[in-house]
PDB file of C-alpha atoms in Angstrom:
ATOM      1  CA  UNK A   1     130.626-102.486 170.324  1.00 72.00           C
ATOM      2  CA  UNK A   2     133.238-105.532 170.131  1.00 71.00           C
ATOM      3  CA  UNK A   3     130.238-107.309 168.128  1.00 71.00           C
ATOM      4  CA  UNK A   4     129.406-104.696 165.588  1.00 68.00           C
ATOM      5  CA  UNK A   5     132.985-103.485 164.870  1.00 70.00           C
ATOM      6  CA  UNK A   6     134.825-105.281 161.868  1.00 69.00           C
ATOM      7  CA  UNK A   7     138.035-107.222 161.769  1.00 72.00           C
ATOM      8  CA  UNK A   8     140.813-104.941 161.451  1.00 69.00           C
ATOM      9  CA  UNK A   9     142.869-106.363 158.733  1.00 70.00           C
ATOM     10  CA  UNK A  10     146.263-107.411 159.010  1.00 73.00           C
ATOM     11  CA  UNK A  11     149.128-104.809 157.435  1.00 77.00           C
ATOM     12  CA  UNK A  12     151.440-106.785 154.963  1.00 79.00           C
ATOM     13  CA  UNK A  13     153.386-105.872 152.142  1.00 81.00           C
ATOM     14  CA  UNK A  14     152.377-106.836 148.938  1.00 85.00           C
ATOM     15  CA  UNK A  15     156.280-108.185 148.826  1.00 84.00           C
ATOM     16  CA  UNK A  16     155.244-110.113 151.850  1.00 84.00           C
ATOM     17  CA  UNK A  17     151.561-111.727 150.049  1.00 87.00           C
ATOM     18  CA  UNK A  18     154.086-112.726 147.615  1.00 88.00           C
ATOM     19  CA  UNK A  19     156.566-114.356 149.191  1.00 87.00           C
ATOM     20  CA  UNK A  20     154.240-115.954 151.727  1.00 87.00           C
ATOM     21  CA  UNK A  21     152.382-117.622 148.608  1.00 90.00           C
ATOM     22  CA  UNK A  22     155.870-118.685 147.154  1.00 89.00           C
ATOM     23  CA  UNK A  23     156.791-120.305 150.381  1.00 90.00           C
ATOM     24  CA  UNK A  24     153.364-122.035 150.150  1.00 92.00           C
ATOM     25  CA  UNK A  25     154.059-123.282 146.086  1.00 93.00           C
ATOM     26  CA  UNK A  26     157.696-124.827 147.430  1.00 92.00           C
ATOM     27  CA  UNK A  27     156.161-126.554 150.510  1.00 92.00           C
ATOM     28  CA  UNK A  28     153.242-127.815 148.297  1.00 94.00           C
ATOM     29  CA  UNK A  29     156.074-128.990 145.557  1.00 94.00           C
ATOM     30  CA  UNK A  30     158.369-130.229 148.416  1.00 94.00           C
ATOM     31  CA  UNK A  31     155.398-132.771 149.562  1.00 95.00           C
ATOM     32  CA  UNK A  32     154.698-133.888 146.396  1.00 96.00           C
ATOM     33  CA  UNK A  33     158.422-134.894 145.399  1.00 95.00           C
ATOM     34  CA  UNK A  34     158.670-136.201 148.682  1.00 95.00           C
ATOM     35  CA  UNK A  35     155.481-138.386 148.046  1.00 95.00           C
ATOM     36  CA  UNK A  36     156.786-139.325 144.698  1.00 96.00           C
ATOM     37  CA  UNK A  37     160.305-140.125 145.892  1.00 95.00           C
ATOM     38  CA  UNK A  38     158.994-142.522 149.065  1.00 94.00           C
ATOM     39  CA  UNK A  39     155.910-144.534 146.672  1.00 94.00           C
ATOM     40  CA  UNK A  40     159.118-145.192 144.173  1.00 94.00           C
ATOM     41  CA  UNK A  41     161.789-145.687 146.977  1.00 90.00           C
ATOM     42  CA  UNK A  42     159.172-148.583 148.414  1.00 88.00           C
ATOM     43  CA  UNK A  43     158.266-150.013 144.896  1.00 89.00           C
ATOM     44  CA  UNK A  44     161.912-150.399 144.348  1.00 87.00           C
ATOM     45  CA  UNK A  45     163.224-151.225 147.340  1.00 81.00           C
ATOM     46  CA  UNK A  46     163.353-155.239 147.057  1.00 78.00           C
ATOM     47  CA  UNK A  47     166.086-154.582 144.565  1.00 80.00           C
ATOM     48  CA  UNK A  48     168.576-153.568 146.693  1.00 79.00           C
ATOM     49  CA  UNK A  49     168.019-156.260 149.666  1.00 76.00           C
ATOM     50  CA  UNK A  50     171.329-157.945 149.143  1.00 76.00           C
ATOM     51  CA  UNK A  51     173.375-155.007 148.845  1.00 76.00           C
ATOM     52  CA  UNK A  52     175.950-155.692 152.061  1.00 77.00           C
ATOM     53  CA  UNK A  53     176.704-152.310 152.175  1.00 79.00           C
ATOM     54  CA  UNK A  54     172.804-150.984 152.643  1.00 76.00           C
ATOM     55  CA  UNK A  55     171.658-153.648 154.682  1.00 73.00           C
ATOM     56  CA  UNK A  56     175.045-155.310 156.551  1.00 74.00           C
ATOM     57  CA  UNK A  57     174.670-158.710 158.403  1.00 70.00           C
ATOM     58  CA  UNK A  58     170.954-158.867 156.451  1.00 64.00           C
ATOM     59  CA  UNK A  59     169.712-156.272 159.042  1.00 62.00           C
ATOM     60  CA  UNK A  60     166.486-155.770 156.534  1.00 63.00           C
ATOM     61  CA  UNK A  61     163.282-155.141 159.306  1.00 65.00           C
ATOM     62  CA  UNK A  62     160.197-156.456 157.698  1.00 70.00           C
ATOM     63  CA  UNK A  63     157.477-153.551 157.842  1.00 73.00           C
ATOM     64  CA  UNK A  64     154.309-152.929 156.431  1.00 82.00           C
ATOM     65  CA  UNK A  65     153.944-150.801 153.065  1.00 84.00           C
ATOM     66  CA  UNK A  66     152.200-148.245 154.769  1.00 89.00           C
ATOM     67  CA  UNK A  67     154.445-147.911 157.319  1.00 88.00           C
ATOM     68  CA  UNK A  68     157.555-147.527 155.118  1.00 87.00           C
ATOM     69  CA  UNK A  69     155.639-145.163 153.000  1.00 91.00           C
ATOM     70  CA  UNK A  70     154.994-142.763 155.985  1.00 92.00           C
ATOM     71  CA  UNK A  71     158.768-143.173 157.098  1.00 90.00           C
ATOM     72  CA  UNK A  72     160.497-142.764 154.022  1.00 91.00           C
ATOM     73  CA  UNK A  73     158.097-139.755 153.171  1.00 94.00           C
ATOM     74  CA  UNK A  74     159.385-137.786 156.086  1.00 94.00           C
ATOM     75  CA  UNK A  75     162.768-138.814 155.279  1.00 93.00           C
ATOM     76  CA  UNK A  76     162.552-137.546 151.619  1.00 94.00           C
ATOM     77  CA  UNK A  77     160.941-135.063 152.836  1.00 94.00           C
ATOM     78  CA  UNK A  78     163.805-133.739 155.307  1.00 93.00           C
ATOM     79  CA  UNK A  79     166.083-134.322 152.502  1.00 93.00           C
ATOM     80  CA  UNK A  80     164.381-131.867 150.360  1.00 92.00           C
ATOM     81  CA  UNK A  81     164.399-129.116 153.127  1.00 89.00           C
ATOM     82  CA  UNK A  82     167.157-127.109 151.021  1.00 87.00           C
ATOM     83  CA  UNK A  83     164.218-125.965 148.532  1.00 87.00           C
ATOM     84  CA  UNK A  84     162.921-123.645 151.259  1.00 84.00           C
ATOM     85  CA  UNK A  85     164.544-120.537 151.144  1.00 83.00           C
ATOM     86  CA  UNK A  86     164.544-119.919 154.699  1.00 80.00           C
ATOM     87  CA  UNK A  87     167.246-116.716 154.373  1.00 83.00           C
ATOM     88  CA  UNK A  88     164.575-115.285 152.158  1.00 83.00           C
ATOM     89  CA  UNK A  89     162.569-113.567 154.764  1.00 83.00           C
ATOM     90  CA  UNK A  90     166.052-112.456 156.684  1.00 87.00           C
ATOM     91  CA  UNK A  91     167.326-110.538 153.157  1.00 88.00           C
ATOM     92  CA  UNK A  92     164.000-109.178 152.765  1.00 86.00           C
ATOM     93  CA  UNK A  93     163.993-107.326 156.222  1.00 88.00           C
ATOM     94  CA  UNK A  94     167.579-106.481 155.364  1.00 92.00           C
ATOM     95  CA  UNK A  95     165.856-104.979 151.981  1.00 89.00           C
ATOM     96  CA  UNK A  96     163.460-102.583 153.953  1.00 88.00           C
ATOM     97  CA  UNK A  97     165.906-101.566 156.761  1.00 92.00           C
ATOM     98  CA  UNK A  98     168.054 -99.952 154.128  1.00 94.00           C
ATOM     99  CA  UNK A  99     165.047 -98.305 152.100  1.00 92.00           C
ATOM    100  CA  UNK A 100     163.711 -96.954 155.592  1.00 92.00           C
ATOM    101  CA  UNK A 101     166.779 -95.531 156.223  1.00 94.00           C
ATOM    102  CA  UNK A 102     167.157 -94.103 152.546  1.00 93.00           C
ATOM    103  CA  UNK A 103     163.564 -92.448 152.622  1.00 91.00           C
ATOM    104  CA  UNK A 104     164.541 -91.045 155.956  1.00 90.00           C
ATOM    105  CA  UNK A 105     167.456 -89.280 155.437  1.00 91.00           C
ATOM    106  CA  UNK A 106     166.297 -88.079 151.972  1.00 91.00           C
ATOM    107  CA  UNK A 107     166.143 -84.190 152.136  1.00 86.00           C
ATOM    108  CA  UNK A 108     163.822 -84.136 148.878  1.00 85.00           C
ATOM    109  CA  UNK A 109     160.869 -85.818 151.389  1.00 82.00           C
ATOM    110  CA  UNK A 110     161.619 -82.516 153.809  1.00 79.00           C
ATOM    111  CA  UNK A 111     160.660 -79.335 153.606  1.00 74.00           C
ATOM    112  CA  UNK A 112     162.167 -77.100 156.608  1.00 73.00           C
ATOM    113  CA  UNK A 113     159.913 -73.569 155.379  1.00 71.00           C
ATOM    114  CA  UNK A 114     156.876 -75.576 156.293  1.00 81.00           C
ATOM    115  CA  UNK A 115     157.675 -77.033 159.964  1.00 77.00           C
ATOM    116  CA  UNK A 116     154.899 -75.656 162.281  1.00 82.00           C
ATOM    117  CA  UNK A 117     154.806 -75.934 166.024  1.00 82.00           C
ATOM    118  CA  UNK A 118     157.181 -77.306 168.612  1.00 82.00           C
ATOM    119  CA  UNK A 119     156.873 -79.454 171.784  1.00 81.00           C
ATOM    120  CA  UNK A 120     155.329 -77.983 174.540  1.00 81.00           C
ATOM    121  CA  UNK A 121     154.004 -79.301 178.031  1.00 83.00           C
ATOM    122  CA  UNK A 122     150.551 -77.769 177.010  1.00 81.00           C
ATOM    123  CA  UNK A 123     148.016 -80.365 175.436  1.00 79.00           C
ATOM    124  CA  UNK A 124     147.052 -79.545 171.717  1.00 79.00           C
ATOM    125  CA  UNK A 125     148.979 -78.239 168.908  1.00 82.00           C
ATOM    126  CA  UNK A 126     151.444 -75.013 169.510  1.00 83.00           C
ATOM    127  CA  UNK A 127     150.963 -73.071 166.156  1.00 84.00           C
ATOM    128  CA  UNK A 128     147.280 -72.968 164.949  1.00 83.00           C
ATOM    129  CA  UNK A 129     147.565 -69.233 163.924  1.00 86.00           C
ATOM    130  CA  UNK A 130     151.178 -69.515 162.273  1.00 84.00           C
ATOM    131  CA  UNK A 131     149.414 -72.679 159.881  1.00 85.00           C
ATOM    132  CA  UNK A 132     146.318 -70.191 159.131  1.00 85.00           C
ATOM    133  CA  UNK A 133     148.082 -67.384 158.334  1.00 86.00           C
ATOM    134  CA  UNK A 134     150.300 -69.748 155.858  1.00 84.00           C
ATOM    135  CA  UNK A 135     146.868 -70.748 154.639  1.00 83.00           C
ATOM    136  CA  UNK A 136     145.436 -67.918 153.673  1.00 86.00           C
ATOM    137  CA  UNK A 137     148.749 -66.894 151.508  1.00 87.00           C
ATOM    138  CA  UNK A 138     147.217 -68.635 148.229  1.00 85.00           C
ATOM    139  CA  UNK A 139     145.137 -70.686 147.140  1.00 87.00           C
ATOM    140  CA  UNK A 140     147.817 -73.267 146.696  1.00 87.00           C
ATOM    141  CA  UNK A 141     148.497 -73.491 149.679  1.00 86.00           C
ATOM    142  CA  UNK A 142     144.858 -73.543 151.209  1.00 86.00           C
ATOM    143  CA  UNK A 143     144.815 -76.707 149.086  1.00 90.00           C
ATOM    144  CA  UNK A 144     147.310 -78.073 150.629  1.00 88.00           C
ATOM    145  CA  UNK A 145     146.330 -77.467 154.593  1.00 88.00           C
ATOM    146  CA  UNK A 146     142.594 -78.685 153.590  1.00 90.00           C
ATOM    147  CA  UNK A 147     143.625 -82.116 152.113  1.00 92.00           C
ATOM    148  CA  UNK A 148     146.020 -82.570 154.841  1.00 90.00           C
ATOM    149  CA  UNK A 149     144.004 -82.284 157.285  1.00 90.00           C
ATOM    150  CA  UNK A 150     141.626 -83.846 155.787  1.00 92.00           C
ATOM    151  CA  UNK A 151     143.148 -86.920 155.844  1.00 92.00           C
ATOM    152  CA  UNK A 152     144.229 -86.648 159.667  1.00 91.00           C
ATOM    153  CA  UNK A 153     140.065 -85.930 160.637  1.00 91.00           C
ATOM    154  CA  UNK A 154     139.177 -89.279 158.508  1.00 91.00           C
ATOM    155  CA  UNK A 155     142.419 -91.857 157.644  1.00 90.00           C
ATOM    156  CA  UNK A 156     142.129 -93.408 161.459  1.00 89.00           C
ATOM    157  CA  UNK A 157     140.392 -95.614 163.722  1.00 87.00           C
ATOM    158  CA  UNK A 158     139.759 -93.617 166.625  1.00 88.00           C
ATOM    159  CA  UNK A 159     135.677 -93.700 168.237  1.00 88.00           C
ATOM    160  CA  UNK A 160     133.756 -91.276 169.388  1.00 85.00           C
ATOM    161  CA  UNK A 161     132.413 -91.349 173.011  1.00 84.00           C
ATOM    162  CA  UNK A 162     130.646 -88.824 175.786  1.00 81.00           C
ATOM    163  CA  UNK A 163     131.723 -88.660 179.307  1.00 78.00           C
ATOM    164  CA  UNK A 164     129.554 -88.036 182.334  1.00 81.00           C
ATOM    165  CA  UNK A 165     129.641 -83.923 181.899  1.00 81.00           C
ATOM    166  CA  UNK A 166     128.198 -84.671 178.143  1.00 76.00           C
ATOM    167  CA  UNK A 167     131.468 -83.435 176.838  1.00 78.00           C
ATOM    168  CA  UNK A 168     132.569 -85.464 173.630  1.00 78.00           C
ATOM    169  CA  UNK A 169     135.964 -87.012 173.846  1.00 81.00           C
ATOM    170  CA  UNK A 170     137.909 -89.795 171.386  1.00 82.00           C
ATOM    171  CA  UNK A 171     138.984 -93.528 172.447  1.00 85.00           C
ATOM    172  CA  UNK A 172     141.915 -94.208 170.024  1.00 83.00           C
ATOM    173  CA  UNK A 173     143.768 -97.443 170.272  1.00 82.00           C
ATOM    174  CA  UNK A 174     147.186 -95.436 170.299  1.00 83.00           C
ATOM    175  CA  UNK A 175     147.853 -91.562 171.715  1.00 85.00           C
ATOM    176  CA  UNK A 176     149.511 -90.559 168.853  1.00 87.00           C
ATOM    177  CA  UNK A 177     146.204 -91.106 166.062  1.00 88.00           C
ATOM    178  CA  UNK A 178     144.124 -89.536 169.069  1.00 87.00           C
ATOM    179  CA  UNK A 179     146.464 -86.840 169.265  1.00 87.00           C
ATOM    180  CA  UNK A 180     146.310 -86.182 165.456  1.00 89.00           C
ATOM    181  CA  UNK A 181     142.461 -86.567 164.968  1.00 90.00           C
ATOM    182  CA  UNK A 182     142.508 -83.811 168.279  1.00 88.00           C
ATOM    183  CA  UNK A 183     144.875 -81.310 166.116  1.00 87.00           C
ATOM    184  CA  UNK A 184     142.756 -81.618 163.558  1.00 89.00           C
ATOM    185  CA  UNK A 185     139.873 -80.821 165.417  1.00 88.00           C
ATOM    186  CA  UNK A 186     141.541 -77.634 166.575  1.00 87.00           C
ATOM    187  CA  UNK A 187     142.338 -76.437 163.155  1.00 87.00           C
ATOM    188  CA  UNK A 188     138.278 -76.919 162.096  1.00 87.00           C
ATOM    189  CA  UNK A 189     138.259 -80.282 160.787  1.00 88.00           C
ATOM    190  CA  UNK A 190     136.265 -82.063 163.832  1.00 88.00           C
ATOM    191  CA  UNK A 191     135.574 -85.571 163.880  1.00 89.00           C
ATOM    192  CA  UNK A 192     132.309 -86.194 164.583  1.00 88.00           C
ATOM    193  CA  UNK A 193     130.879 -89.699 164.277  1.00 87.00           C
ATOM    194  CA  UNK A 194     131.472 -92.972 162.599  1.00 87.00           C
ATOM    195  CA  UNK A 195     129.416 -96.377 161.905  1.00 87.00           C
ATOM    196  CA  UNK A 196     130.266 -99.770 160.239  1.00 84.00           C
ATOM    197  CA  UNK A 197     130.805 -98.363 156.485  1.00 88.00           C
ATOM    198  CA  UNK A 198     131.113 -94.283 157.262  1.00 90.00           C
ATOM    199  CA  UNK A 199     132.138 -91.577 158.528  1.00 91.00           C
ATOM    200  CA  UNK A 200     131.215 -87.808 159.422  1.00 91.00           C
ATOM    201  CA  UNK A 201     133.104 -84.759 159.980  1.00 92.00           C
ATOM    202  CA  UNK A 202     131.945 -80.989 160.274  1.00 91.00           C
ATOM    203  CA  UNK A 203     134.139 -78.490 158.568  1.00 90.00           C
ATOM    204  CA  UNK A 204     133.316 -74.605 159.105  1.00 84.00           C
ATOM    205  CA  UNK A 205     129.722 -75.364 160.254  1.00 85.00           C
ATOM    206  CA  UNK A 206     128.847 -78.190 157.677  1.00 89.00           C
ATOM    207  CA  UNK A 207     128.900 -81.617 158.244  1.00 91.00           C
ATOM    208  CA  UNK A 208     130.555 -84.244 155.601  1.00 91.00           C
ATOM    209  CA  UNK A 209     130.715 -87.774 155.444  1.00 93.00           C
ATOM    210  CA  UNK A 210     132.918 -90.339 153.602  1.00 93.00           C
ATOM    211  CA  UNK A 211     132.790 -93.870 152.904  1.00 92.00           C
ATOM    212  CA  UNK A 212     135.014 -96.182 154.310  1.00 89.00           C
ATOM    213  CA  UNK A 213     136.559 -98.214 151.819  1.00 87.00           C
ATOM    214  CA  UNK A 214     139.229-100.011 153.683  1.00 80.00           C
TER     215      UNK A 214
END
């Protein structure tokens, strides 16, 4: 199974891609300045031999031209250091703390007439009937159950497995998507299979399946 199953991709940002690849255009630019600087600073440097003040008592250590190339490269190249913008990633965190807490305590995103269920002991979802007799109001809002769960039965990564007594049960790398695949199960959306590039569920009797695109 470890074999056949694809690389889960690594979440980022697309603010993240972009920064990352900005970090990577000043650390590209940063070597080649400090390449520039240290092939100059070498070619030059015979100039400056009897300056007292750079080289007191004629302390001047005769070195190879690789050598001081490699040295003064890393030296440039520390002295450049200040065109990484190292607080960059430390503002941008700062960014998304403050729009996570926004989004949270915006009361547009909440809707208190459509809260179903409550925290029980019992395994499973609380309120089944109170979410299909809300259902079956209009056809609005039989739109609305369908497509979300819809997306809980499909939008995860859980696996499909059979224990010992043949019943079928769900490996899911966290309890909470197992737990949300399992309510949808219980309100007729049941997850049935999945393989490298698909999936299947059966809803009232009939079986579906979806590509997965990502």
């Amino acid at each position: 199974m470890v074999m056949n199953s694809r690389e889960i991709p690594t979440k980022m940002a697309n603010l993240e891609r972009v920064v990352n690849r900005a970090m990577l255009v000043v650390l590209g630019a940063q070597a080649v300045l400090s390449s520039l600087s240290s092939v100059l600073y070498v070619s030059n440097e015979w100039r400056f031999r009897s300056s007292w003040y750079l080289y007191p008592g004629g302390s001047y250590i005769h070195e190879g031209v690789a050598a001081r190339l490699v040295a003064n490269w890393f030296k440039f190249f520390i002295l450049y250091s200040n065109l990484m913008p190292i607080s960059l990633y430390a503002t941008m965190e700062i960014c998304n703390y403050f729009q996570a807490y926004f989004v949270k305590n915006d009361l547009q995103m909440y809707d208190e007439e459509q809260a179903f269920g409550e925290i029980t002991e019992e395994p499973g979802f609380s309120d089944v009937e109170g979410v299909r007799r809300w259902r079956e109001l209009g056809n609005q809002n039989r739109a609305l159950v369908d497509a979300f769960l819809e997306i809980l039965a499909v939008a995860h990564t859980v696996m499909v497995t059979t224990d010992k007594k043949g019943c079928q049960c769900f490996e899911a790398e966290s309890p909470d998507e197992g737990a949300l695949v399992d309510g949808a199960q219980q309100m007729g959306w049941q997850y049935c299979s999945r393989t490298a590039d698909s999936l299947t569920v059966e809803v009232n009797g009939q079986q579906q399946t979806y590509q997965i695109l990502a």
